[in-house]
């Protein structure tokens, strides 16, 4: 990766953004976790694989896909209200169904469904209107529908597959199509890696040629891409010295499942977001819309609550990163940082009116401390290496009260 100035320019907005919306939407929203009356365990968008549904049978879902409640503007508004700066949506997931109009297969939302509209075009327009960046998820390796794609061994003989042909004559042209017809694509989001470095390099070269400003995620594989995606739902133990992102589910699935109600609370999401930023990363938080085209109501509620918190505390998140001090694992706070400002996010309010910021000496030279929410001034003193901040009796926010420590 290195300090290539072209890359630095390309990724600058992404680094500021810190919070994005991931959307997994496709035919799998119809069965929504149930196949032939049987609840299929695991993540919703994997149902074709988990239940070994034959291509000819799965394909029939397209005829039933009619998400008439889909409203691109509404989706983008929710993302924006939630404080999310970019959206990454599945243009093609592992099931191979294309959620946009493509000339390389009729197995797409415009040609194969009664819906007949192109939601990616509509999202493009809505994102431009609202000033939200739009990126596409494209499953470049797994494709359970294409005879040469990887992963489907129940319909196709793996020994007869020509993956190179699929990749060069199908996946690459489709990515080029996305980059060209839906300009300007902010992120090209690949998944699970590419089998060979050669193919991965060819894909990266294509993206660079067609859309030099598109940020490429690390799951293209082989150390290529502009940033790293850590494991799904896994926040690293400590800050990483590279650009990174964690894709995370809001419940326990990416694609919609009718019976997954295990939603994270707004307070939990705020805490996750702050933890991610305190370790120098971005949070790409997922929601899986229904087959009717709606964002699940409970998910929207959570996101809007998070957005309210961000409206007041966004300064401590956008463009912020890891603080130059160690926060013990059992401390009741986390820290984010911008040059000249330490943001102390207090999750466990001190009962005795004194917040102890451990081992802050050397890292900060405080000149002023105040509550971010209402600018209330706070006094402070040193006790050895610890900074003691005098705080009001009650927290200013039920999720996370942010104290700003201005430093020399
Ligand atoms: O297999 C996929 C999964 O369905 C989902 O898209 C996630 C999102 O990060 N990525 C893969 C697993 O890592």
Coordinates of C-alpha atoms and ligand atoms in Angstrom, one line a residue:
X1 CA 0.0 0.0 0.0
X2 CA 2.6 2.7 1.0
X3 CA 2.3 6.5 0.8
X4 CA 1.5 6.7 -2.9
X5 CA 0.2 10.3 -3.3
X6 CA -2.4 9.2 -5.9
X7 CA -3.9 6.7 -3.4
X8 CA -3.8 9.3 -0.6
X9 CA -5.9 11.6 -2.7
X10 CA -8.3 8.9 -3.7
X11 CA -8.9 7.6 -0.2
X12 CA -9.0 11.0 1.6
X13 CA -12.9 11.2 1.7
X14 CA -13.1 7.6 2.8
X15 CA -10.8 8.3 5.8
X16 CA -13.0 11.2 6.8
X17 CA -16.2 9.3 6.4
X18 CA -15.7 6.6 9.1
X19 CA -19.3 5.4 8.8
X20 CA -21.0 3.7 5.8
X21 CA -24.1 1.7 5.1
X22 CA -23.8 -1.8 3.6
X23 CA -26.9 -3.1 1.9
X24 CA -27.3 -6.8 1.0
X25 CA -30.3 -7.0 -1.3
X26 CA -31.2 -9.7 -3.8
X27 CA -33.5 -12.6 -4.6
X28 CA -32.6 -14.2 -1.2
X29 CA -34.9 -11.6 0.4
X30 CA -37.9 -13.6 -0.9
X31 CA -37.3 -16.9 1.0
X32 CA -35.9 -14.7 3.8
X33 CA -34.2 -17.7 5.5
X34 CA -36.9 -20.3 4.8
X35 CA -36.9 -22.9 2.0
X36 CA -39.7 -25.3 1.5
X37 CA -41.0 -24.7 5.0
X38 CA -37.6 -25.4 6.6
X39 CA -35.7 -22.6 8.4
X40 CA -32.2 -22.7 6.9
X41 CA -29.5 -21.9 9.4
X42 CA -26.9 -19.3 8.7
X43 CA -26.8 -16.0 6.9
X44 CA -29.8 -15.2 4.7
X45 CA -28.0 -14.5 1.4
X46 CA -26.3 -17.9 1.6
X47 CA -29.6 -19.8 1.4
X48 CA -29.0 -21.1 -2.1
X49 CA -25.7 -22.6 -1.0
X50 CA -26.9 -23.8 2.4
X51 CA -30.0 -25.5 1.0
X52 CA -28.2 -26.6 -2.2
X53 CA -31.0 -25.1 -4.3
X54 CA -30.5 -26.0 -8.0
X55 CA -29.9 -23.0 -10.3
X56 CA -33.1 -23.8 -12.3
X57 CA -35.2 -23.7 -9.1
X58 CA -33.5 -20.6 -7.5
X59 CA -33.9 -18.7 -10.8
X60 CA -37.6 -18.9 -10.5
X61 CA -37.5 -16.4 -7.6
X62 CA -36.8 -13.7 -10.2
X63 CA -40.3 -14.0 -11.5
X64 CA -41.6 -13.3 -8.0
X65 CA -39.3 -10.3 -7.3
X66 CA -41.4 -7.2 -7.3
X67 CA -40.1 -4.8 -4.7
X68 CA -42.8 -2.1 -5.4
X69 CA -42.1 -0.4 -2.1
X70 CA -38.5 0.4 -3.0
X71 CA -37.8 4.1 -2.7
X72 CA -34.2 5.0 -3.4
X73 CA -34.6 8.5 -2.0
X74 CA -36.0 7.1 1.2
X75 CA -33.1 4.7 1.6
X76 CA -30.5 7.4 1.0
X77 CA -32.3 9.7 3.4
X78 CA -32.2 7.1 6.1
X79 CA -28.5 6.6 5.5
X80 CA -27.8 10.3 5.6
X81 CA -29.9 10.9 8.7
X82 CA -28.0 8.0 10.3
X83 CA -24.8 10.0 9.7
X84 CA -23.5 7.5 7.1
X85 CA -21.3 9.1 4.4
X86 CA -21.3 6.2 1.9
X87 CA -23.4 3.3 0.8
X88 CA -22.1 0.0 -0.6
X89 CA -24.8 -2.2 -2.1
X90 CA -24.7 -5.6 -3.6
X91 CA -24.8 -5.2 -7.4
X92 CA -24.1 -9.0 -7.6
X93 CA -23.8 -11.3 -4.7
X94 CA -22.7 -14.9 -4.7
X95 CA -26.1 -16.1 -6.0
X96 CA -25.1 -14.5 -9.3
X97 CA -28.3 -12.5 -9.7
X98 CA -27.6 -9.0 -11.0
X99 CA -29.4 -6.2 -9.2
X100 CA -28.7 -3.8 -12.1
X101 CA -29.2 -3.8 -15.8
X102 CA -26.4 -5.6 -17.6
X103 CA -25.9 -6.7 -21.1
X104 CA -23.9 -9.7 -20.1
X105 CA -26.8 -11.7 -18.7
X106 CA -30.6 -11.6 -18.7
X107 CA -30.5 -12.9 -15.2
X108 CA -30.9 -9.3 -13.9
X109 CA -33.5 -7.3 -12.1
X110 CA -34.5 -5.3 -15.2
X111 CA -34.9 -8.2 -17.6
X112 CA -36.0 -11.1 -15.4
X113 CA -38.4 -9.6 -12.9
X114 CA -41.9 -8.1 -13.0
X115 CA -40.3 -5.1 -11.3
X116 CA -38.4 -4.2 -14.4
X117 CA -36.7 -1.1 -12.8
X118 CA -33.0 -0.6 -12.1
X119 CA -32.6 0.2 -8.4
X120 CA -28.9 1.0 -8.9
X121 CA -29.8 3.8 -11.3
X122 CA -32.3 5.1 -8.9
X123 CA -29.9 5.0 -6.0
X124 CA -27.3 6.7 -8.1
X125 CA -29.6 9.6 -8.6
X126 CA -30.7 9.8 -5.0
X127 CA -27.2 9.6 -3.7
X128 CA -26.1 12.5 -6.0
X129 CA -29.1 14.5 -4.8
X130 CA -28.2 13.9 -1.1
X131 CA -24.4 14.1 -1.4
X132 CA -23.9 10.5 -0.3
X133 CA -21.2 8.4 -2.0
X134 CA -22.2 5.2 -3.7
X135 CA -20.2 2.0 -4.0
X136 CA -20.9 -1.4 -5.4
X137 CA -20.3 -4.8 -3.9
X138 CA -19.5 -7.3 -6.7
X139 CA -18.8 -11.0 -6.0
X140 CA -15.9 -11.6 -8.3
X141 CA -15.1 -15.1 -7.2
X142 CA -18.2 -16.9 -6.0
X143 CA -21.0 -17.1 -8.5
X144 CA -23.3 -20.0 -7.9
X145 CA -25.3 -19.3 -11.1
X146 CA -22.6 -19.0 -13.7
X147 CA -21.3 -22.4 -14.8
X148 CA -17.7 -21.2 -14.6
X149 CA -18.0 -19.2 -11.4
X150 CA -16.8 -20.7 -8.1
X151 CA -18.8 -22.3 -5.3
X152 CA -21.6 -24.3 -7.0
X153 CA -20.7 -27.9 -7.0
X154 CA -24.3 -29.2 -6.8
X155 CA -25.2 -28.1 -10.4
X156 CA -21.8 -27.9 -12.0
X157 CA -18.8 -30.2 -12.1
X158 CA -15.9 -28.2 -10.5
X159 CA -13.4 -30.0 -12.7
X160 CA -15.1 -28.6 -15.9
X161 CA -15.0 -25.0 -14.8
X162 CA -13.0 -22.4 -16.6
X163 CA -12.7 -19.8 -13.9
X164 CA -10.3 -17.6 -15.9
X165 CA -12.9 -17.4 -18.6
X166 CA -15.6 -16.4 -16.1
X167 CA -13.4 -13.8 -14.6
X168 CA -12.1 -12.2 -17.7
X169 CA -15.1 -12.5 -20.0
X170 CA -17.9 -12.0 -17.4
X171 CA -16.8 -10.5 -14.1
X172 CA -14.4 -7.9 -15.5
X173 CA -16.8 -6.7 -18.2
X174 CA -19.5 -6.5 -15.6
X175 CA -17.4 -4.4 -13.3
X176 CA -16.5 -2.2 -16.2
X177 CA -20.2 -1.8 -16.9
X178 CA -20.9 -0.8 -13.3
X179 CA -18.0 1.8 -13.3
X180 CA -19.2 3.2 -16.6
X181 CA -23.0 3.3 -16.4
X182 CA -23.2 4.3 -12.8
X183 CA -20.6 7.0 -12.6
X184 CA -19.0 8.0 -10.3
X185 CA -18.6 4.9 -8.3
X186 CA -16.9 5.7 -5.0
X187 CA -16.0 2.2 -3.9
X188 CA -15.6 -1.1 -5.7
X189 CA -16.2 -3.6 -3.0
X190 CA -15.0 -7.2 -3.8
X191 CA -15.3 -10.2 -1.5
X192 CA -13.5 -13.3 -0.2
X193 CA -10.4 -12.7 -2.3
X194 CA -9.4 -13.6 -5.9
X195 CA -7.8 -17.0 -6.6
X196 CA -4.7 -15.7 -8.3
X197 CA -2.7 -12.5 -7.9
X198 CA -2.6 -12.2 -11.7
X199 CA -6.4 -12.0 -12.0
X200 CA -6.7 -9.7 -9.0
X201 CA -4.1 -7.4 -10.6
X202 CA -6.0 -7.4 -13.9
X203 CA -9.2 -6.4 -12.0
X204 CA -7.4 -3.6 -10.2
X205 CA -5.9 -2.3 -13.4
X206 CA -9.3 -2.2 -15.0
X207 CA -10.8 -0.3 -12.1
X208 CA -7.9 2.2 -12.2
X209 CA -8.2 2.7 -15.9
X210 CA -12.0 3.2 -16.0
X211 CA -12.5 4.9 -12.7
X212 CA -9.3 6.1 -11.2
X213 CA -11.0 7.7 -8.2
X214 CA -12.8 4.5 -7.1
X215 CA -11.5 3.2 -3.8
X216 CA -11.0 -0.6 -3.9
X217 CA -11.4 -2.7 -0.8
X218 CA -8.9 -5.2 0.3
X219 CA -11.0 -8.3 -0.4
X220 CA -9.8 -8.2 -4.0
X221 CA -7.0 -10.1 -2.3
X222 CA -3.2 -10.4 -2.5
X223 CA -2.5 -7.2 -0.7
X224 CA -4.0 -5.1 -3.5
X225 CA -6.7 -2.6 -2.9
X226 CA -6.7 0.7 -1.0
X227 CA -7.5 -0.5 2.4
X228 CA -8.0 -3.6 4.5
X229 CA -11.3 -5.2 5.4
X230 CA -10.9 -7.1 8.7
X231 CA -13.1 -10.2 9.3
X232 CA -16.8 -9.7 9.3
X233 CA -18.1 -8.5 12.6
X234 CA -14.5 -8.5 14.1
X235 CA -13.0 -5.4 15.6
X236 CA -9.3 -5.7 16.0
X237 CA -7.9 -5.9 19.5
X238 CA -5.8 -2.7 19.1
X239 CA -5.4 0.1 16.6
X240 CA -4.1 -0.8 13.2
X241 CA -1.5 1.4 11.5
X242 CA -3.3 1.0 8.1
X243 CA -6.6 2.1 6.6
X244 CA -9.1 -0.5 7.6
X245 CA -12.9 -1.2 7.7
X246 CA -15.1 -3.7 9.5
X247 CA -18.2 -4.9 7.8
X248 CA -20.8 -5.5 10.5
X249 CA -24.3 -6.9 10.7
X250 CA -27.0 -5.0 12.6
X251 CA -28.6 -8.3 13.5
X252 CA -27.1 -11.7 12.6
X253 CA -27.5 -11.8 8.9
X254 CA -26.6 -9.7 5.9
X255 CA -29.5 -10.6 3.6
X256 CA -33.0 -10.2 5.1
X257 CA -34.2 -13.1 7.3
X258 CA -37.8 -13.0 8.4
X259 CA -37.1 -14.4 11.8
X260 CA -33.9 -12.7 12.8
X261 CA -34.8 -10.0 15.3
X262 CA -31.5 -9.8 17.1
X263 CA -31.0 -6.1 16.5
X264 CA -28.2 -4.3 18.2
X265 CA -29.4 -1.4 20.2
X266 CA -28.6 2.2 19.2
X267 CA -26.3 2.6 22.3
X268 CA -24.4 -0.6 21.2
X269 CA -24.0 0.7 17.7
X270 CA -22.6 4.0 19.0
X271 CA -20.2 2.1 21.2
X272 CA -19.1 -0.1 18.2
X273 CA -18.6 2.9 16.0
X274 CA -16.5 4.7 18.6
X275 CA -14.5 1.6 19.2
X276 CA -13.8 1.3 15.5
X277 CA -12.8 4.9 15.1
X278 CA -10.7 4.7 18.3
X279 CA -8.7 2.0 16.5
X280 CA -8.4 4.0 13.3
X281 CA -11.0 2.2 11.2
X282 CA -14.3 2.6 9.4
X283 CA -17.6 0.9 10.2
X284 CA -19.6 -0.4 7.3
X285 CA -22.9 -1.3 9.0
X286 CA -25.3 -3.6 7.1
X287 CA -29.0 -3.7 6.6
X288 CA -30.9 -6.3 4.5
X289 CA -34.0 -4.8 2.9
X290 CA -37.1 -7.0 2.4
X291 CA -38.3 -8.5 -0.9
X292 CA -40.9 -5.7 -1.0
X293 CA -38.1 -3.2 -1.1
X294 CA -38.4 -1.9 2.5
X295 CA -35.8 -1.3 5.0
X296 CA -36.7 -3.3 8.1
X297 CA -38.5 -0.9 10.5
X298 CA -36.5 -1.9 13.6
X299 CA -33.2 -1.3 11.7
X300 CA -34.3 2.1 10.6
X301 CA -35.2 3.1 14.2
X302 CA -31.8 2.1 15.4
X303 CA -30.0 4.0 12.6
X304 CA -32.0 7.1 13.2
X305 CA -31.1 7.1 16.9
X306 CA -27.4 6.7 16.1
X307 CA -27.8 9.6 13.7
X308 CA -29.2 11.8 16.4
X309 CA -26.1 11.0 18.6
X310 CA -23.8 11.8 15.6
X311 CA -25.5 15.1 14.9
X312 CA -24.3 16.3 18.3
X313 CA -21.1 14.3 18.5
X314 CA -20.0 13.8 14.9
X315 CA -16.9 16.0 15.4
X316 CA -15.4 13.2 17.6
X317 CA -16.0 10.6 14.8
X318 CA -15.6 12.0 11.3
X319 CA -12.0 12.4 10.4
X320 CA -11.0 11.2 13.8
X321 CA -8.7 8.3 14.6
X322 CA -6.7 6.5 17.2
X323 CA -5.5 8.6 20.2
X324 CA -1.8 8.5 21.1
X325 CA -2.5 7.0 24.5
X326 CA -3.2 3.5 25.8
X327 CA -6.7 2.9 27.1
X328 CA -6.9 -0.1 29.5
X329 CA -9.4 -2.7 28.4
X330 CA -11.5 -2.3 31.5
X331 CA -11.6 1.6 31.4
X332 CA -15.1 3.1 31.3
X333 CA -14.2 5.2 28.3
X334 CA -12.6 5.1 24.8
X335 CA -10.6 7.8 23.1
X336 CA -10.7 9.2 19.6
X337 CA -8.3 11.9 18.4
X338 CA -7.7 14.7 16.0
X339 CA -4.6 16.8 16.1
X340 CA -5.0 19.2 19.1
X341 CA -8.1 17.4 20.5
X342 CA -8.6 14.3 22.5
X343 CA -12.2 13.0 22.6
X344 CA -12.9 11.0 25.7
X345 CA -16.1 8.9 25.1
X346 CA -17.5 8.0 28.5
X347 CA -19.7 4.9 28.5
X348 CA -19.7 4.3 32.3
X349 CA -20.3 7.6 34.1
X350 CA -18.2 8.0 37.3
X351 CA -20.3 8.0 40.4
X352 CA -17.8 10.2 42.3
X353 CA -17.7 13.1 39.8
X354 CA -14.1 12.3 38.7
X355 CA -13.2 10.8 35.4
X356 CA -9.7 9.3 35.4
X357 CA -8.0 9.3 32.0
X358 CA -5.2 6.8 32.7
X359 CA -1.6 7.4 31.7
X360 CA -2.4 10.6 29.8
X361 CA 0.8 12.3 30.7
X362 CA 3.2 12.5 27.8
X363 CA 0.3 12.0 25.3
X364 CA -1.7 15.2 26.1
X365 CA -0.9 18.7 27.4
X366 CA -4.4 19.8 28.3
X367 CA -5.3 23.5 28.0
X368 CA -9.0 23.1 28.3
X369 CA -11.7 20.4 28.8
X370 CA -15.4 20.6 28.1
X371 CA -18.5 18.6 27.2
X372 CA -18.9 18.3 23.5
X373 CA -22.7 18.4 23.7
X374 CA -23.1 21.8 25.4
X375 CA -19.6 23.1 25.7
X376 CA -19.8 23.1 29.5
X377 CA -16.3 23.8 30.8
X378 CA -14.7 21.2 33.1
X379 CA -11.8 21.5 35.4
X380 CA -9.0 19.0 35.6
X381 CA -5.8 18.2 37.4
X382 CA -3.0 15.7 37.2
X383 CA -2.5 12.9 39.6
X384 CA 0.8 11.3 38.7
X385 CA 0.4 10.2 35.1
X386 CA -3.4 10.2 35.2
X387 CA -5.5 13.1 34.1
X388 CA -8.5 13.7 36.5
X389 CA -11.4 15.5 35.0
X390 CA -14.2 16.8 37.2
X391 CA -17.5 15.9 35.6
X392 CA -21.2 16.8 36.4
X393 CA -23.2 14.4 38.4
X394 CA -25.1 13.0 35.4
X395 CA -23.9 12.1 31.9
X396 CA -25.0 14.5 29.2
X397 CA -25.9 11.7 26.9
X398 CA -27.5 8.3 27.6
X399 CA -25.2 6.5 25.1
X400 CA -21.9 8.2 25.2
X401 CA -21.0 11.5 26.7
X402 CA -18.0 13.0 24.9
X403 CA -15.5 15.2 26.8
X404 CA -13.1 17.2 24.6
X405 CA -9.6 17.8 25.9
X406 CA -7.9 20.5 24.0
X407 CA -4.2 19.9 24.0
X408 CA -1.2 22.1 23.2
Ligands
LIG1 O1 -19.9 -14.5 2.0 C1 -20.0 -13.2 2.2 C2 -21.3 -12.8 3.0 O2 -22.4 -13.3 2.4 C3 -21.3 -11.3 3.2 O3 -21.4 -10.7 1.9 C4 -20.1 -10.8 3.8 C5 -20.0 -9.3 4.0 O4 -18.8 -8.9 4.4 N1 -18.9 -11.2 3.0 C6 -18.8 -12.6 2.8 C7 -18.1 -13.3 3.9 O5 -17.0 -12.6 4.4

